[in-house]
PDB file of C-alpha atoms in Angstrom:
ATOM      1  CA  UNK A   1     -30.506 -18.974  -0.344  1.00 88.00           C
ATOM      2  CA  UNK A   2     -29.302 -22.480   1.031  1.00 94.00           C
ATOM      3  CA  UNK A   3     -25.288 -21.668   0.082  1.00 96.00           C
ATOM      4  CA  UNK A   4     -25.728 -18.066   2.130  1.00 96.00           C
ATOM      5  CA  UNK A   5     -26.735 -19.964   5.049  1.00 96.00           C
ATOM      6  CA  UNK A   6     -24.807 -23.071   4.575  1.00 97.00           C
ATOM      7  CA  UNK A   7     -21.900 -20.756   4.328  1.00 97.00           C
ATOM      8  CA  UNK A   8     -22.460 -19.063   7.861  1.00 97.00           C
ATOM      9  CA  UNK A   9     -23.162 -22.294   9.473  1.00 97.00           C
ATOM     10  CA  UNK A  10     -20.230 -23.743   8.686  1.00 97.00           C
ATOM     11  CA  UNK A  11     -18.027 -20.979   9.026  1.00 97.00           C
ATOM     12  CA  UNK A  12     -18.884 -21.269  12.464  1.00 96.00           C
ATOM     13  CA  UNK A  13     -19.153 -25.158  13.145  1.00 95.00           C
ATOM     14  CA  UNK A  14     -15.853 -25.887  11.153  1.00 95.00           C
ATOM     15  CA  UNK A  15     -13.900 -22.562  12.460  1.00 95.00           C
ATOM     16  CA  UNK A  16     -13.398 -21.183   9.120  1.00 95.00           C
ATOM     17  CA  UNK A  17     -13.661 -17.994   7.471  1.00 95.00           C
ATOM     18  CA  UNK A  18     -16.579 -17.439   5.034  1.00 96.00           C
ATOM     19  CA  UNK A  19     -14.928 -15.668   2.254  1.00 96.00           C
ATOM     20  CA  UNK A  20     -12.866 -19.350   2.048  1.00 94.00           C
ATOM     21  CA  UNK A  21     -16.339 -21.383   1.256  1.00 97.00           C
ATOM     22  CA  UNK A  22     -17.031 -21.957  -2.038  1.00 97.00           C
ATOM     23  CA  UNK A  23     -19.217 -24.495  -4.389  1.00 97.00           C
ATOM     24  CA  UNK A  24     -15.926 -26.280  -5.434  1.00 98.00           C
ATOM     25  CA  UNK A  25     -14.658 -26.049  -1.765  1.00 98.00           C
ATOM     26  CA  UNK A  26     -12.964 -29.808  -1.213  1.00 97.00           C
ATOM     27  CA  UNK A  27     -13.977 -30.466   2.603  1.00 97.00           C
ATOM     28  CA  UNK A  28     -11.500 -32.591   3.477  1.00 95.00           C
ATOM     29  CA  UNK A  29      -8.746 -31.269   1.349  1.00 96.00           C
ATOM     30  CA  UNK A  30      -9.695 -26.910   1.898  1.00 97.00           C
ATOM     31  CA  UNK A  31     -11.218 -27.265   5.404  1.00 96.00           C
ATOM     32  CA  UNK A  32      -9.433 -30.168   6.940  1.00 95.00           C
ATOM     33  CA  UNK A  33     -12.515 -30.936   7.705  1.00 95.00           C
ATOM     34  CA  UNK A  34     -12.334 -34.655   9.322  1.00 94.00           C
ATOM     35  CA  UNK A  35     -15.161 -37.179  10.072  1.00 91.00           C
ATOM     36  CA  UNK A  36     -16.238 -35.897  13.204  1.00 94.00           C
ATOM     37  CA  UNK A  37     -16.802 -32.511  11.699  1.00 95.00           C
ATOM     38  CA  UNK A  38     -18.850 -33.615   9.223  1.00 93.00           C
ATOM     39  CA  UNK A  39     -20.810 -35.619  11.465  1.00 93.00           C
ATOM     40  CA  UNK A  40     -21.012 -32.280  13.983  1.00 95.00           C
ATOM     41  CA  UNK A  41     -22.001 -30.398  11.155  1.00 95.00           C
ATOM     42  CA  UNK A  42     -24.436 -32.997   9.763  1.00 95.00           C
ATOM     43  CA  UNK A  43     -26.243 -32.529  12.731  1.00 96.00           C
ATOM     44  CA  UNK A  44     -26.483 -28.704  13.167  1.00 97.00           C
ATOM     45  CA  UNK A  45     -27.806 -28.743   9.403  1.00 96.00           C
ATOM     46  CA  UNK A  46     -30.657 -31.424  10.683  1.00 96.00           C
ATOM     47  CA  UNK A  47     -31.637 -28.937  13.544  1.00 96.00           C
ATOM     48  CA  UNK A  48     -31.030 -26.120  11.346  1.00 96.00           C
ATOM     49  CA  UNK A  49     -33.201 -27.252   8.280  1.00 95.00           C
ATOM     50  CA  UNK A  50     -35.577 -29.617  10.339  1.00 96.00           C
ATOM     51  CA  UNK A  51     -34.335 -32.707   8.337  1.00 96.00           C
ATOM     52  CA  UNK A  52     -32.876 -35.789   8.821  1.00 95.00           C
ATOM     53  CA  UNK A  53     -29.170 -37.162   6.654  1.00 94.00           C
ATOM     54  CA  UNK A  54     -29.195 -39.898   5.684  1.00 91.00           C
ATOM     55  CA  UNK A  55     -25.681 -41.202   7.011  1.00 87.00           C
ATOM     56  CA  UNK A  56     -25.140 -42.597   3.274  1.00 89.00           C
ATOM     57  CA  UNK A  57     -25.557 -39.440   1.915  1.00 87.00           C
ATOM     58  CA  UNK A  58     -23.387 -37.598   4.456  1.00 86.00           C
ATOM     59  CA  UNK A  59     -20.623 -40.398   3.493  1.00 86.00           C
ATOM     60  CA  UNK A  60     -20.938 -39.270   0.028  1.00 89.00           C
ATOM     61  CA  UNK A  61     -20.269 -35.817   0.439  1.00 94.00           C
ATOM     62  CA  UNK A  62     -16.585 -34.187  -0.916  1.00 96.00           C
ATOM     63  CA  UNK A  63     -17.276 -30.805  -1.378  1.00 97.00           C
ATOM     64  CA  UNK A  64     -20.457 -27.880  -0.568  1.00 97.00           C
ATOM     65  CA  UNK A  65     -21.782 -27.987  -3.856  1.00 97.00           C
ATOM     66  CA  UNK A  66     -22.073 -31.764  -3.120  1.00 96.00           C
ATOM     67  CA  UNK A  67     -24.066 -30.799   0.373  1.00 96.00           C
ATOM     68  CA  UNK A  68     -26.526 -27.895  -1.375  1.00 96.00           C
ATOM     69  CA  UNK A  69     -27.511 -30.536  -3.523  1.00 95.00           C
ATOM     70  CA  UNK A  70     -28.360 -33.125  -0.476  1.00 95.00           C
ATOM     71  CA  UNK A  71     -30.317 -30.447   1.320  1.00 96.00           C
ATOM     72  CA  UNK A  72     -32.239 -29.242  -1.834  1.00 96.00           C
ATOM     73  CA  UNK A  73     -32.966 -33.151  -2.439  1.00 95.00           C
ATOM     74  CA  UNK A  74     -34.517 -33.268   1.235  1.00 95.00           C
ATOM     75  CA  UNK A  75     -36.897 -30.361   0.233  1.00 95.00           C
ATOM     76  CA  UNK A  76     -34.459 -27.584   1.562  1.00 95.00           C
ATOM     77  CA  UNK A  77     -36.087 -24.810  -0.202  1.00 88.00           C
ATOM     78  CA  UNK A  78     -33.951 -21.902  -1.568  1.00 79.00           C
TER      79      UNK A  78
END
């Protein structure tokens, strides 16, 4: 599932424990996560999904629900 694996990946990249990640989880405001995270992690998710973010998308995003629905837009399948 992409959440399952989205979780894990950014547990790692961002530092954070899983059990904290969410759907609703607010980036910014729950993670602290800042630009440069999100353009770290926007990267590990293109190596880790072999696609590529568009950076107007990845400007768009507030919370996880907002990046499952990115990846599953870019044919990440479940």
């Amino acid at each position: 599932m992409i959440f399952d694996k989205l979780v894990a990946i950014m547990a790692e990249q961002l530092g954070v424990n899983a059990q904290d990640i969410s759907m609703d989880t607010i980036l910014r405001d729950d993670l602290a996560v800042d630009s440069l995270d999100l353009y770290n992690l926007g990267m590990v998710l293109e190596e880790e999904f072999n696609i590529e973010l568009p950076q107007e998308d990845m400007n768009d995003i507030e919370t996880v629900e907002d990046v499952v629905k990115i990846l599953k837009e870019l044919g990440v399948e479940e």
